[in-house]
Short mmCIF file of N, CA, C and O in Angstrom, two decimals:
data_model
loop_
_atom_site.label_atom_id
_atom_site.label_comp_id
_atom_site.label_asym_id
_atom_site.label_seq_id
_atom_site.Cartn_x
_atom_site.Cartn_y
_atom_site.Cartn_z
N MET A 1 9.36 18.87 -8.91
CA MET A 1 9.15 19.03 -7.48
C MET A 1 7.87 18.32 -7.05
O MET A 1 6.84 18.41 -7.70
N ILE A 2 7.95 17.62 -5.94
CA ILE A 2 6.81 16.87 -5.43
C ILE A 2 5.90 17.80 -4.64
O ILE A 2 6.35 18.54 -3.78
N ARG A 3 4.62 17.73 -4.96
CA ARG A 3 3.60 18.54 -4.28
C ARG A 3 2.66 17.58 -3.57
O ARG A 3 2.17 16.61 -4.16
N LEU A 4 2.40 17.84 -2.29
CA LEU A 4 1.49 17.01 -1.50
C LEU A 4 0.18 17.75 -1.29
O LEU A 4 0.18 18.92 -0.89
N VAL A 5 -0.91 17.06 -1.54
CA VAL A 5 -2.24 17.64 -1.38
C VAL A 5 -2.97 16.88 -0.29
O VAL A 5 -3.14 15.66 -0.37
N ARG A 6 -3.41 17.62 0.73
CA ARG A 6 -4.25 17.03 1.77
C ARG A 6 -5.68 17.02 1.27
O ARG A 6 -6.18 18.04 0.81
N THR A 7 -6.32 15.89 1.40
CA THR A 7 -7.66 15.71 0.87
C THR A 7 -8.40 14.69 1.73
O THR A 7 -8.08 14.50 2.90
N ASP A 8 -9.37 14.01 1.14
CA ASP A 8 -10.08 12.95 1.84
C ASP A 8 -10.32 11.79 0.88
O ASP A 8 -9.83 11.80 -0.25
N ALA A 9 -11.08 10.81 1.32
CA ALA A 9 -11.28 9.59 0.55
C ALA A 9 -12.13 9.78 -0.70
O ALA A 9 -12.26 8.86 -1.49
N LYS A 10 -12.70 10.96 -0.90
CA LYS A 10 -13.50 11.21 -2.10
C LYS A 10 -12.64 11.66 -3.28
O LYS A 10 -13.14 11.74 -4.40
N ASN A 11 -11.38 11.95 -3.04
CA ASN A 11 -10.48 12.40 -4.09
C ASN A 11 -10.29 11.28 -5.13
O ASN A 11 -9.92 10.16 -4.78
N GLN A 12 -10.54 11.60 -6.39
CA GLN A 12 -10.51 10.58 -7.45
C GLN A 12 -9.11 9.99 -7.64
O GLN A 12 -8.98 8.79 -7.92
N ASP A 13 -8.06 10.78 -7.51
CA ASP A 13 -6.71 10.24 -7.64
C ASP A 13 -6.40 9.28 -6.49
O ASP A 13 -5.79 8.23 -6.69
N PHE A 14 -6.84 9.64 -5.29
CA PHE A 14 -6.67 8.75 -4.14
C PHE A 14 -7.39 7.42 -4.39
O PHE A 14 -6.82 6.35 -4.18
N ILE A 15 -8.61 7.48 -4.87
CA ILE A 15 -9.40 6.27 -5.14
C ILE A 15 -8.69 5.38 -6.17
O ILE A 15 -8.60 4.15 -5.99
N LYS A 16 -8.15 5.98 -7.22
CA LYS A 16 -7.45 5.19 -8.26
C LYS A 16 -6.19 4.55 -7.70
O LYS A 16 -5.89 3.38 -7.99
N LEU A 17 -5.44 5.29 -6.89
CA LEU A 17 -4.22 4.73 -6.29
C LEU A 17 -4.55 3.58 -5.34
O LEU A 17 -3.85 2.56 -5.32
N VAL A 18 -5.62 3.72 -4.57
CA VAL A 18 -6.03 2.66 -3.66
C VAL A 18 -6.41 1.41 -4.45
O VAL A 18 -6.12 0.28 -4.03
N GLY A 19 -7.01 1.58 -5.62
CA GLY A 19 -7.31 0.44 -6.49
C GLY A 19 -6.04 -0.29 -6.91
O GLY A 19 -5.99 -1.53 -6.92
N LYS A 20 -5.00 0.46 -7.25
CA LYS A 20 -3.72 -0.14 -7.62
C LYS A 20 -3.08 -0.83 -6.41
O LYS A 20 -2.50 -1.91 -6.52
N LEU A 21 -3.18 -0.20 -5.25
CA LEU A 21 -2.67 -0.80 -4.02
C LEU A 21 -3.36 -2.13 -3.74
O LEU A 21 -2.72 -3.14 -3.46
N ASP A 22 -4.68 -2.13 -3.84
CA ASP A 22 -5.43 -3.36 -3.57
C ASP A 22 -5.06 -4.48 -4.54
O ASP A 22 -4.98 -5.65 -4.14
N ALA A 23 -4.83 -4.14 -5.80
CA ALA A 23 -4.42 -5.15 -6.79
C ALA A 23 -3.06 -5.73 -6.40
O ALA A 23 -2.85 -6.95 -6.48
N ASP A 24 -2.14 -4.88 -5.97
CA ASP A 24 -0.81 -5.34 -5.55
C ASP A 24 -0.92 -6.22 -4.30
O ASP A 24 -0.30 -7.29 -4.24
N LEU A 25 -1.70 -5.77 -3.33
CA LEU A 25 -1.84 -6.54 -2.10
C LEU A 25 -2.54 -7.88 -2.33
O LEU A 25 -2.24 -8.86 -1.66
N SER A 26 -3.46 -7.92 -3.28
CA SER A 26 -4.14 -9.16 -3.60
C SER A 26 -3.13 -10.22 -4.06
O SER A 26 -3.22 -11.39 -3.67
N LYS A 27 -2.15 -9.80 -4.86
CA LYS A 27 -1.11 -10.72 -5.32
C LYS A 27 -0.21 -11.14 -4.16
O LYS A 27 0.11 -12.31 -4.01
N ARG A 28 0.20 -10.18 -3.35
CA ARG A 28 1.13 -10.47 -2.25
C ARG A 28 0.47 -11.31 -1.16
O ARG A 28 1.10 -12.21 -0.61
N ASP A 29 -0.76 -10.97 -0.82
CA ASP A 29 -1.42 -11.63 0.31
C ASP A 29 -2.10 -12.94 -0.05
O ASP A 29 -2.40 -13.74 0.83
N GLY A 30 -2.37 -13.15 -1.33
CA GLY A 30 -3.01 -14.40 -1.74
C GLY A 30 -4.32 -14.63 -1.01
O GLY A 30 -5.19 -13.76 -0.97
N GLU A 31 -4.43 -15.79 -0.38
CA GLU A 31 -5.66 -16.17 0.32
C GLU A 31 -6.00 -15.23 1.47
O GLU A 31 -7.16 -15.12 1.86
N ASP A 32 -4.99 -14.56 2.03
CA ASP A 32 -5.22 -13.68 3.17
C ASP A 32 -5.85 -12.34 2.78
O ASP A 32 -6.27 -11.58 3.65
N HIS A 33 -5.89 -12.03 1.48
CA HIS A 33 -6.32 -10.71 1.05
C HIS A 33 -7.75 -10.37 1.51
O HIS A 33 -8.00 -9.25 1.95
N ALA A 34 -8.65 -11.31 1.42
CA ALA A 34 -10.04 -11.03 1.82
C ALA A 34 -10.11 -10.65 3.30
O ALA A 34 -10.87 -9.74 3.68
N PHE A 35 -9.31 -11.31 4.14
CA PHE A 35 -9.29 -10.97 5.56
C PHE A 35 -8.86 -9.53 5.76
O PHE A 35 -9.51 -8.75 6.45
N TYR A 36 -7.74 -9.14 5.16
CA TYR A 36 -7.21 -7.78 5.32
C TYR A 36 -8.12 -6.74 4.69
O TYR A 36 -8.26 -5.63 5.21
N ASN A 37 -8.73 -7.08 3.60
CA ASN A 37 -9.55 -6.13 2.85
C ASN A 37 -10.70 -5.57 3.69
O ASN A 37 -11.08 -4.41 3.53
N GLN A 38 -11.22 -6.36 4.63
CA GLN A 38 -12.32 -5.89 5.46
C GLN A 38 -11.93 -4.71 6.34
O GLN A 38 -12.78 -3.95 6.79
N PHE A 39 -10.63 -4.51 6.57
CA PHE A 39 -10.15 -3.41 7.42
C PHE A 39 -9.65 -2.22 6.61
O PHE A 39 -9.15 -1.25 7.18
N ASN A 40 -9.77 -2.30 5.30
CA ASN A 40 -9.16 -1.29 4.43
C ASN A 40 -10.14 -0.46 3.62
O ASN A 40 -9.76 0.18 2.65
N SER A 41 -11.38 -0.44 4.03
CA SER A 41 -12.35 0.41 3.35
C SER A 41 -11.92 1.87 3.52
O SER A 41 -11.48 2.28 4.60
N ILE A 42 -12.07 2.64 2.47
CA ILE A 42 -11.70 4.05 2.58
C ILE A 42 -12.89 4.92 2.96
O ILE A 42 -12.75 6.13 3.13
N ALA A 43 -14.04 4.33 3.14
CA ALA A 43 -15.26 5.10 3.43
C ALA A 43 -15.12 5.98 4.68
O ALA A 43 -15.64 7.09 4.71
N ALA A 44 -14.41 5.50 5.69
CA ALA A 44 -14.31 6.25 6.95
C ALA A 44 -13.08 7.17 6.99
O ALA A 44 -12.81 7.78 8.01
N ILE A 45 -12.34 7.25 5.89
CA ILE A 45 -11.12 8.04 5.90
C ILE A 45 -11.42 9.51 5.62
O ILE A 45 -11.99 9.87 4.60
N LYS A 46 -11.04 10.35 6.59
CA LYS A 46 -11.23 11.80 6.47
C LYS A 46 -9.95 12.52 6.06
O LYS A 46 -9.99 13.67 5.65
N TYR A 47 -8.81 11.84 6.25
CA TYR A 47 -7.52 12.47 6.03
C TYR A 47 -6.70 11.65 5.04
O TYR A 47 -6.27 10.54 5.38
N ALA A 48 -6.48 12.18 3.86
CA ALA A 48 -5.67 11.50 2.86
C ALA A 48 -4.70 12.50 2.25
O ALA A 48 -4.99 13.70 2.16
N VAL A 49 -3.54 12.00 1.84
CA VAL A 49 -2.54 12.81 1.17
C VAL A 49 -2.25 12.16 -0.18
O VAL A 49 -2.04 10.95 -0.25
N VAL A 50 -2.24 12.98 -1.22
CA VAL A 50 -1.88 12.51 -2.56
C VAL A 50 -0.67 13.31 -3.01
O VAL A 50 -0.64 14.53 -2.88
N ALA A 51 0.33 12.59 -3.54
CA ALA A 51 1.56 13.22 -4.03
C ALA A 51 1.51 13.36 -5.54
O ALA A 51 1.08 12.44 -6.24
N TYR A 52 1.95 14.53 -6.01
CA TYR A 52 1.99 14.83 -7.44
C TYR A 52 3.36 15.38 -7.82
O TYR A 52 4.02 16.02 -7.01
N GLU A 53 3.75 15.14 -9.06
CA GLU A 53 4.87 15.84 -9.67
C GLU A 53 4.31 16.47 -10.92
O GLU A 53 3.86 15.75 -11.82
N ASN A 54 4.31 17.81 -10.96
CA ASN A 54 3.52 18.55 -11.94
C ASN A 54 2.07 18.11 -11.74
O ASN A 54 1.56 18.21 -10.65
N GLU A 55 1.44 17.55 -12.73
CA GLU A 55 0.06 17.06 -12.53
C GLU A 55 0.00 15.54 -12.51
O GLU A 55 -1.07 14.96 -12.47
N ARG A 56 1.16 14.90 -12.51
CA ARG A 56 1.24 13.44 -12.53
C ARG A 56 1.13 12.90 -11.11
O ARG A 56 1.85 13.32 -10.21
N VAL A 57 0.23 11.95 -10.91
CA VAL A 57 0.01 11.32 -9.61
C VAL A 57 1.15 10.35 -9.31
O VAL A 57 1.53 9.57 -10.19
N LEU A 58 1.67 10.40 -8.08
CA LEU A 58 2.79 9.54 -7.70
C LEU A 58 2.43 8.52 -6.63
O LEU A 58 2.88 7.38 -6.68
N GLY A 59 1.64 8.94 -5.63
CA GLY A 59 1.36 8.04 -4.52
C GLY A 59 0.41 8.66 -3.52
O GLY A 59 -0.04 9.80 -3.69
N CYS A 60 0.12 7.89 -2.46
CA CYS A 60 -0.85 8.36 -1.47
C CYS A 60 -0.62 7.70 -0.12
O CYS A 60 0.15 6.75 0.00
N GLY A 61 -1.32 8.23 0.85
CA GLY A 61 -1.37 7.67 2.20
C GLY A 61 -2.56 8.29 2.91
O GLY A 61 -3.12 9.29 2.44
N ALA A 62 -2.94 7.72 4.04
CA ALA A 62 -4.12 8.23 4.74
C ALA A 62 -3.98 7.99 6.24
O ALA A 62 -3.11 7.25 6.70
N LEU A 63 -4.87 8.63 6.96
CA LEU A 63 -4.96 8.49 8.41
C LEU A 63 -6.39 8.14 8.80
O LEU A 63 -7.34 8.66 8.22
N LYS A 64 -6.51 7.28 9.80
CA LYS A 64 -7.83 6.90 10.32
C LYS A 64 -7.72 6.81 11.83
O LYS A 64 -6.83 6.12 12.36
N GLU A 65 -8.61 7.50 12.54
CA GLU A 65 -8.54 7.47 13.99
C GLU A 65 -8.66 6.04 14.51
O GLU A 65 -9.52 5.27 14.09
N TYR A 66 -7.76 5.71 15.45
CA TYR A 66 -7.82 4.42 16.12
C TYR A 66 -8.45 4.60 17.50
O TYR A 66 -9.34 3.86 17.89
N ASN A 67 -7.95 5.58 18.25
CA ASN A 67 -8.55 5.98 19.52
C ASN A 67 -8.19 7.44 19.77
O ASN A 67 -7.62 8.08 18.89
N SER A 68 -8.47 7.96 20.94
CA SER A 68 -8.26 9.39 21.17
C SER A 68 -6.78 9.80 21.18
O SER A 68 -6.46 10.97 20.99
N LYS A 69 -5.88 8.84 21.36
CA LYS A 69 -4.46 9.15 21.39
C LYS A 69 -3.70 8.70 20.14
O LYS A 69 -2.62 9.23 19.85
N ALA A 70 -4.24 7.74 19.42
CA ALA A 70 -3.52 7.15 18.28
C ALA A 70 -4.34 7.23 16.99
O ALA A 70 -5.56 7.02 17.00
N ILE A 71 -3.63 7.52 15.92
CA ILE A 71 -4.24 7.53 14.60
C ILE A 71 -3.46 6.53 13.74
O ILE A 71 -2.24 6.39 13.89
N GLU A 72 -4.17 5.80 12.91
CA GLU A 72 -3.57 4.73 12.13
C GLU A 72 -3.22 5.21 10.72
O GLU A 72 -4.05 5.81 10.04
N VAL A 73 -1.99 4.93 10.32
CA VAL A 73 -1.56 5.20 8.95
C VAL A 73 -2.11 4.07 8.08
O VAL A 73 -1.91 2.89 8.37
N LYS A 74 -2.80 4.47 7.02
CA LYS A 74 -3.46 3.50 6.14
C LYS A 74 -3.14 3.83 4.68
O LYS A 74 -2.79 4.95 4.35
N ARG A 75 -3.35 2.86 3.82
CA ARG A 75 -3.39 3.03 2.37
C ARG A 75 -2.16 3.73 1.77
O ARG A 75 -2.25 4.50 0.85
N MET A 76 -0.98 3.42 2.32
CA MET A 76 0.28 3.94 1.78
C MET A 76 0.60 3.21 0.48
O MET A 76 0.64 1.98 0.45
N TYR A 77 0.82 4.00 -0.58
CA TYR A 77 1.14 3.39 -1.87
C TYR A 77 1.84 4.41 -2.76
O TYR A 77 1.44 5.58 -2.82
N VAL A 78 2.88 3.94 -3.44
CA VAL A 78 3.58 4.74 -4.45
C VAL A 78 3.63 3.90 -5.72
O VAL A 78 3.93 2.69 -5.66
N LEU A 79 3.31 4.52 -6.85
CA LEU A 79 3.37 3.81 -8.13
C LEU A 79 4.74 3.16 -8.30
O LEU A 79 5.77 3.75 -7.93
N ILE A 80 4.76 1.97 -8.85
CA ILE A 80 5.98 1.18 -8.96
C ILE A 80 7.11 1.96 -9.63
O ILE A 80 8.24 1.97 -9.14
N ASN A 81 6.82 2.63 -10.72
CA ASN A 81 7.88 3.36 -11.45
C ASN A 81 8.31 4.65 -10.76
O ASN A 81 9.23 5.31 -11.22
N GLU A 82 7.68 5.01 -9.65
CA GLU A 82 8.04 6.22 -8.90
C GLU A 82 8.74 5.90 -7.58
O GLU A 82 9.09 6.80 -6.83
N ARG A 83 8.96 4.63 -7.31
CA ARG A 83 9.58 4.22 -6.04
C ARG A 83 11.08 4.51 -6.05
O ARG A 83 11.69 4.60 -7.10
N GLY A 84 11.62 4.67 -4.86
CA GLY A 84 13.04 4.94 -4.73
C GLY A 84 13.40 6.41 -4.88
O GLY A 84 14.58 6.76 -4.95
N LYS A 85 12.40 7.28 -4.94
CA LYS A 85 12.62 8.71 -5.13
C LYS A 85 12.25 9.53 -3.90
O LYS A 85 12.21 10.75 -3.96
N GLY A 86 11.93 8.86 -2.80
CA GLY A 86 11.58 9.56 -1.57
C GLY A 86 10.13 9.98 -1.46
O GLY A 86 9.76 10.69 -0.52
N VAL A 87 9.28 9.53 -2.38
CA VAL A 87 7.87 9.92 -2.36
C VAL A 87 7.17 9.41 -1.10
O VAL A 87 6.47 10.16 -0.42
N ALA A 88 7.36 8.14 -0.78
CA ALA A 88 6.70 7.55 0.40
C ALA A 88 7.14 8.26 1.68
O ALA A 88 6.33 8.51 2.57
N THR A 89 8.42 8.60 1.76
CA THR A 89 8.92 9.31 2.94
C THR A 89 8.24 10.66 3.08
O THR A 89 7.83 11.04 4.18
N LYS A 90 8.09 11.38 1.99
CA LYS A 90 7.43 12.69 2.03
C LYS A 90 5.97 12.55 2.44
O LYS A 90 5.45 13.34 3.24
N ILE A 91 5.28 11.54 1.89
CA ILE A 91 3.88 11.31 2.25
C ILE A 91 3.76 10.99 3.74
O ILE A 91 2.95 11.57 4.46
N LEU A 92 4.59 10.06 4.21
CA LEU A 92 4.52 9.64 5.61
C LEU A 92 4.85 10.80 6.55
O LEU A 92 4.17 10.99 7.56
N THR A 93 5.85 11.58 6.21
CA THR A 93 6.20 12.74 7.04
C THR A 93 5.05 13.72 7.11
O THR A 93 4.74 14.25 8.18
N ASN A 94 4.37 13.95 5.98
CA ASN A 94 3.22 14.85 5.97
C ASN A 94 2.08 14.29 6.80
O ASN A 94 1.42 15.04 7.54
N LEU A 95 1.85 12.99 6.71
CA LEU A 95 0.79 12.36 7.52
C LEU A 95 1.09 12.50 9.01
O LEU A 95 0.20 12.81 9.80
N GLU A 96 2.35 12.30 9.39
CA GLU A 96 2.72 12.44 10.79
C GLU A 96 2.52 13.88 11.27
O GLU A 96 2.01 14.10 12.39
N LYS A 97 2.88 14.83 10.45
CA LYS A 97 2.69 16.25 10.81
C LYS A 97 1.20 16.55 10.97
O LYS A 97 0.79 17.22 11.93
N TRP A 98 0.39 16.05 10.06
CA TRP A 98 -1.05 16.25 10.13
C TRP A 98 -1.61 15.63 11.40
O TRP A 98 -2.44 16.23 12.10
N ALA A 99 -1.16 14.41 11.72
CA ALA A 99 -1.62 13.73 12.94
C ALA A 99 -1.30 14.56 14.18
O ALA A 99 -2.12 14.69 15.09
N ALA A 100 -0.10 15.14 14.21
CA ALA A 100 0.29 15.98 15.34
C ALA A 100 -0.59 17.23 15.40
O ALA A 100 -1.01 17.65 16.49
N GLU A 101 -0.89 17.82 14.24
CA GLU A 101 -1.78 18.99 14.20
C GLU A 101 -3.17 18.65 14.73
O GLU A 101 -3.86 19.51 15.28
N LEU A 102 -3.58 17.40 14.55
CA LEU A 102 -4.88 16.94 15.03
C LEU A 102 -4.83 16.50 16.50
O LEU A 102 -5.80 15.97 17.02
N ASN A 103 -3.67 16.69 17.13
CA ASN A 103 -3.45 16.41 18.55
C ASN A 103 -3.39 14.93 18.93
O ASN A 103 -3.67 14.57 20.08
N TYR A 104 -3.00 14.08 17.99
CA TYR A 104 -2.75 12.69 18.33
C TYR A 104 -1.34 12.57 18.89
O TYR A 104 -0.45 13.35 18.53
N LEU A 105 -1.12 11.61 19.75
CA LEU A 105 0.19 11.39 20.35
C LEU A 105 1.02 10.36 19.58
O LEU A 105 2.25 10.41 19.60
N TYR A 106 0.33 9.42 18.94
CA TYR A 106 1.01 8.31 18.27
C TYR A 106 0.42 8.06 16.88
O TYR A 106 -0.77 8.24 16.67
N CYS A 107 1.31 7.60 16.00
CA CYS A 107 0.85 6.98 14.76
C CYS A 107 1.10 5.49 14.92
O CYS A 107 2.15 5.07 15.43
N ILE A 108 0.13 4.70 14.54
CA ILE A 108 0.27 3.25 14.52
C ILE A 108 -0.01 2.79 13.11
O ILE A 108 -0.60 3.52 12.30
N LEU A 109 0.42 1.58 12.81
CA LEU A 109 0.12 1.02 11.49
C LEU A 109 0.35 -0.47 11.49
O LEU A 109 1.05 -1.01 12.35
N GLU A 110 -0.25 -1.11 10.52
CA GLU A 110 -0.07 -2.54 10.28
C GLU A 110 0.39 -2.70 8.86
O GLU A 110 -0.08 -2.01 7.95
N THR A 111 1.34 -3.59 8.67
CA THR A 111 1.75 -3.97 7.32
C THR A 111 2.00 -5.47 7.31
O THR A 111 2.17 -6.08 8.36
N GLY A 112 2.01 -6.03 6.13
CA GLY A 112 2.22 -7.47 6.01
C GLY A 112 3.70 -7.82 5.93
O GLY A 112 4.51 -7.05 5.44
N LYS A 113 4.03 -9.00 6.39
CA LYS A 113 5.42 -9.47 6.34
C LYS A 113 5.90 -9.64 4.90
O LYS A 113 7.10 -9.67 4.66
N ARG A 114 4.97 -9.70 3.95
CA ARG A 114 5.34 -9.83 2.53
C ARG A 114 5.55 -8.48 1.86
O ARG A 114 5.56 -8.38 0.64
N GLN A 115 5.71 -7.45 2.65
CA GLN A 115 5.94 -6.09 2.14
C GLN A 115 7.25 -5.53 2.70
O GLN A 115 7.25 -4.58 3.49
N PRO A 116 8.38 -6.09 2.29
CA PRO A 116 9.66 -5.68 2.88
C PRO A 116 10.00 -4.21 2.66
O PRO A 116 10.63 -3.59 3.52
N GLU A 117 9.58 -3.64 1.54
CA GLU A 117 9.89 -2.22 1.30
C GLU A 117 9.13 -1.32 2.27
O GLU A 117 9.65 -0.31 2.73
N ALA A 118 7.91 -1.71 2.62
CA ALA A 118 7.13 -0.94 3.59
C ALA A 118 7.76 -1.07 4.98
O ALA A 118 7.93 -0.07 5.69
N ILE A 119 8.14 -2.27 5.35
CA ILE A 119 8.77 -2.48 6.66
C ILE A 119 10.04 -1.63 6.77
O ILE A 119 10.26 -0.96 7.78
N ALA A 120 10.85 -1.63 5.72
CA ALA A 120 12.09 -0.84 5.73
C ALA A 120 11.80 0.65 5.88
O ALA A 120 12.48 1.36 6.63
N LEU A 121 10.78 1.15 5.17
CA LEU A 121 10.42 2.57 5.26
C LEU A 121 10.02 2.92 6.69
O LEU A 121 10.52 3.90 7.26
N TYR A 122 9.14 2.14 7.28
CA TYR A 122 8.65 2.46 8.61
C TYR A 122 9.77 2.41 9.65
O TYR A 122 9.86 3.27 10.52
N GLN A 123 10.64 1.43 9.54
CA GLN A 123 11.75 1.35 10.49
C GLN A 123 12.71 2.53 10.29
O GLN A 123 13.18 3.11 11.27
N LYS A 124 12.96 2.91 9.05
CA LYS A 124 13.83 4.06 8.76
C LYS A 124 13.24 5.34 9.34
O LYS A 124 13.97 6.22 9.79
N LYS A 125 11.92 5.45 9.36
CA LYS A 125 11.24 6.64 9.87
C LYS A 125 11.00 6.59 11.38
O LYS A 125 10.28 7.42 11.92
N GLY A 126 11.55 5.60 12.07
CA GLY A 126 11.48 5.57 13.52
C GLY A 126 10.32 4.79 14.12
O GLY A 126 10.09 4.86 15.33
N TYR A 127 9.60 4.04 13.31
CA TYR A 127 8.52 3.21 13.84
C TYR A 127 9.11 1.97 14.48
O TYR A 127 10.06 1.38 13.96
N LYS A 128 8.55 1.59 15.61
CA LYS A 128 9.01 0.40 16.35
C LYS A 128 7.93 -0.68 16.27
O LYS A 128 6.74 -0.39 16.38
N ILE A 129 8.38 -1.91 16.12
CA ILE A 129 7.45 -3.04 16.10
C ILE A 129 6.86 -3.18 17.50
O ILE A 129 7.57 -3.13 18.50
N VAL A 130 5.54 -3.33 17.55
CA VAL A 130 4.82 -3.52 18.80
C VAL A 130 3.95 -4.78 18.67
O VAL A 130 3.73 -5.27 17.56
N PRO A 131 3.46 -5.29 19.79
CA PRO A 131 2.53 -6.42 19.69
C PRO A 131 1.34 -6.02 18.80
O PRO A 131 0.90 -4.87 18.82
N ASN A 132 0.87 -6.97 18.03
CA ASN A 132 -0.25 -6.69 17.13
C ASN A 132 -1.44 -6.17 17.91
O ASN A 132 -1.81 -6.72 18.95
N TYR A 133 -2.02 -5.09 17.42
CA TYR A 133 -3.20 -4.50 18.04
C TYR A 133 -4.44 -5.01 17.31
O TYR A 133 -4.37 -5.56 16.21
N ASP A 134 -5.57 -4.84 17.96
CA ASP A 134 -6.86 -5.27 17.40
C ASP A 134 -7.12 -4.49 16.11
O ASP A 134 -6.92 -3.28 16.10
N PRO A 135 -7.46 -5.08 15.03
CA PRO A 135 -7.97 -6.44 14.80
C PRO A 135 -6.92 -7.44 14.31
O PRO A 135 -7.26 -8.49 13.78
N TYR A 136 -5.63 -7.13 14.49
CA TYR A 136 -4.55 -7.97 13.94
C TYR A 136 -3.94 -8.91 14.96
O TYR A 136 -2.97 -9.61 14.66
N ILE A 137 -4.50 -8.96 16.17
CA ILE A 137 -3.99 -9.86 17.20
C ILE A 137 -4.08 -11.30 16.70
O ILE A 137 -5.12 -11.75 16.23
N GLY A 138 -2.95 -12.00 16.80
CA GLY A 138 -2.91 -13.40 16.40
C GLY A 138 -2.77 -13.64 14.90
O GLY A 138 -2.76 -14.79 14.47
N ILE A 139 -2.65 -12.59 14.11
CA ILE A 139 -2.52 -12.74 12.66
C ILE A 139 -1.04 -12.87 12.32
O ILE A 139 -0.26 -11.91 12.47
N GLU A 140 -0.64 -14.04 11.86
CA GLU A 140 0.77 -14.37 11.63
C GLU A 140 1.45 -13.45 10.61
O GLU A 140 2.61 -13.08 10.77
N ASN A 141 0.76 -13.06 9.55
CA ASN A 141 1.37 -12.25 8.49
C ASN A 141 1.47 -10.77 8.84
O ASN A 141 2.13 -10.01 8.15
N SER A 142 0.86 -10.33 9.93
CA SER A 142 0.83 -8.91 10.27
C SER A 142 1.98 -8.49 11.16
O SER A 142 2.34 -9.19 12.10
N LEU A 143 2.52 -7.31 10.86
CA LEU A 143 3.46 -6.63 11.74
C LEU A 143 2.85 -5.29 12.08
O LEU A 143 2.42 -4.55 11.18
N CYS A 144 2.81 -4.96 13.36
CA CYS A 144 2.27 -3.67 13.78
C CYS A 144 3.39 -2.78 14.31
O CYS A 144 4.35 -3.27 14.91
N PHE A 145 3.26 -1.49 14.06
CA PHE A 145 4.27 -0.51 14.41
C PHE A 145 3.63 0.66 15.15
O PHE A 145 2.44 0.92 15.00
N LYS A 146 4.49 1.39 15.88
CA LYS A 146 4.02 2.56 16.61
C LYS A 146 5.15 3.59 16.66
O LYS A 146 6.33 3.24 16.76
N LYS A 147 4.76 4.88 16.58
CA LYS A 147 5.73 5.96 16.69
C LYS A 147 5.09 7.11 17.45
O LYS A 147 3.97 7.52 17.14
N LYS A 148 5.82 7.63 18.43
CA LYS A 148 5.35 8.80 19.16
C LYS A 148 5.59 10.02 18.25
O LYS A 148 6.68 10.19 17.71
N ILE A 149 4.56 10.86 18.08
CA ILE A 149 4.70 11.99 17.17
C ILE A 149 4.61 13.34 17.85
O ILE A 149 4.85 14.37 17.22
N SER A 150 4.21 13.38 19.11
CA SER A 150 4.16 14.69 19.79
C SER A 150 4.40 14.53 21.27
O SER A 150 4.51 13.45 21.78
#
């Protein structure tokens, strides 16, 4: 059974998963990775979710305030051998619930065009593609999404 733990960016399992995410994104994004990396610091993240099965770490996701109405979904990652089991859906659903509890109206997010599995997840969960928001305006590889949550 999958157990979700709400935590923050100081959680050691979250930090390790983000390291794996960054390694994966570095390969996918190539030269663009340094540009994206500047927006992905976990230092300002107060809301993170880590998924476990028994005591085994499976994946993570986080929230970061964008403005008073919208919170940004960040750092979504599931270990490669754990994909296809609904872990990302459970994490994202928990993040959306948390965002609603925090009184945000929308979840927004950015993902790269080289991440088809992420795009499919977000569309399946009801996220709609919107014009790129700051700081992704004019960035060809970026796709931005938005979902009303309350």
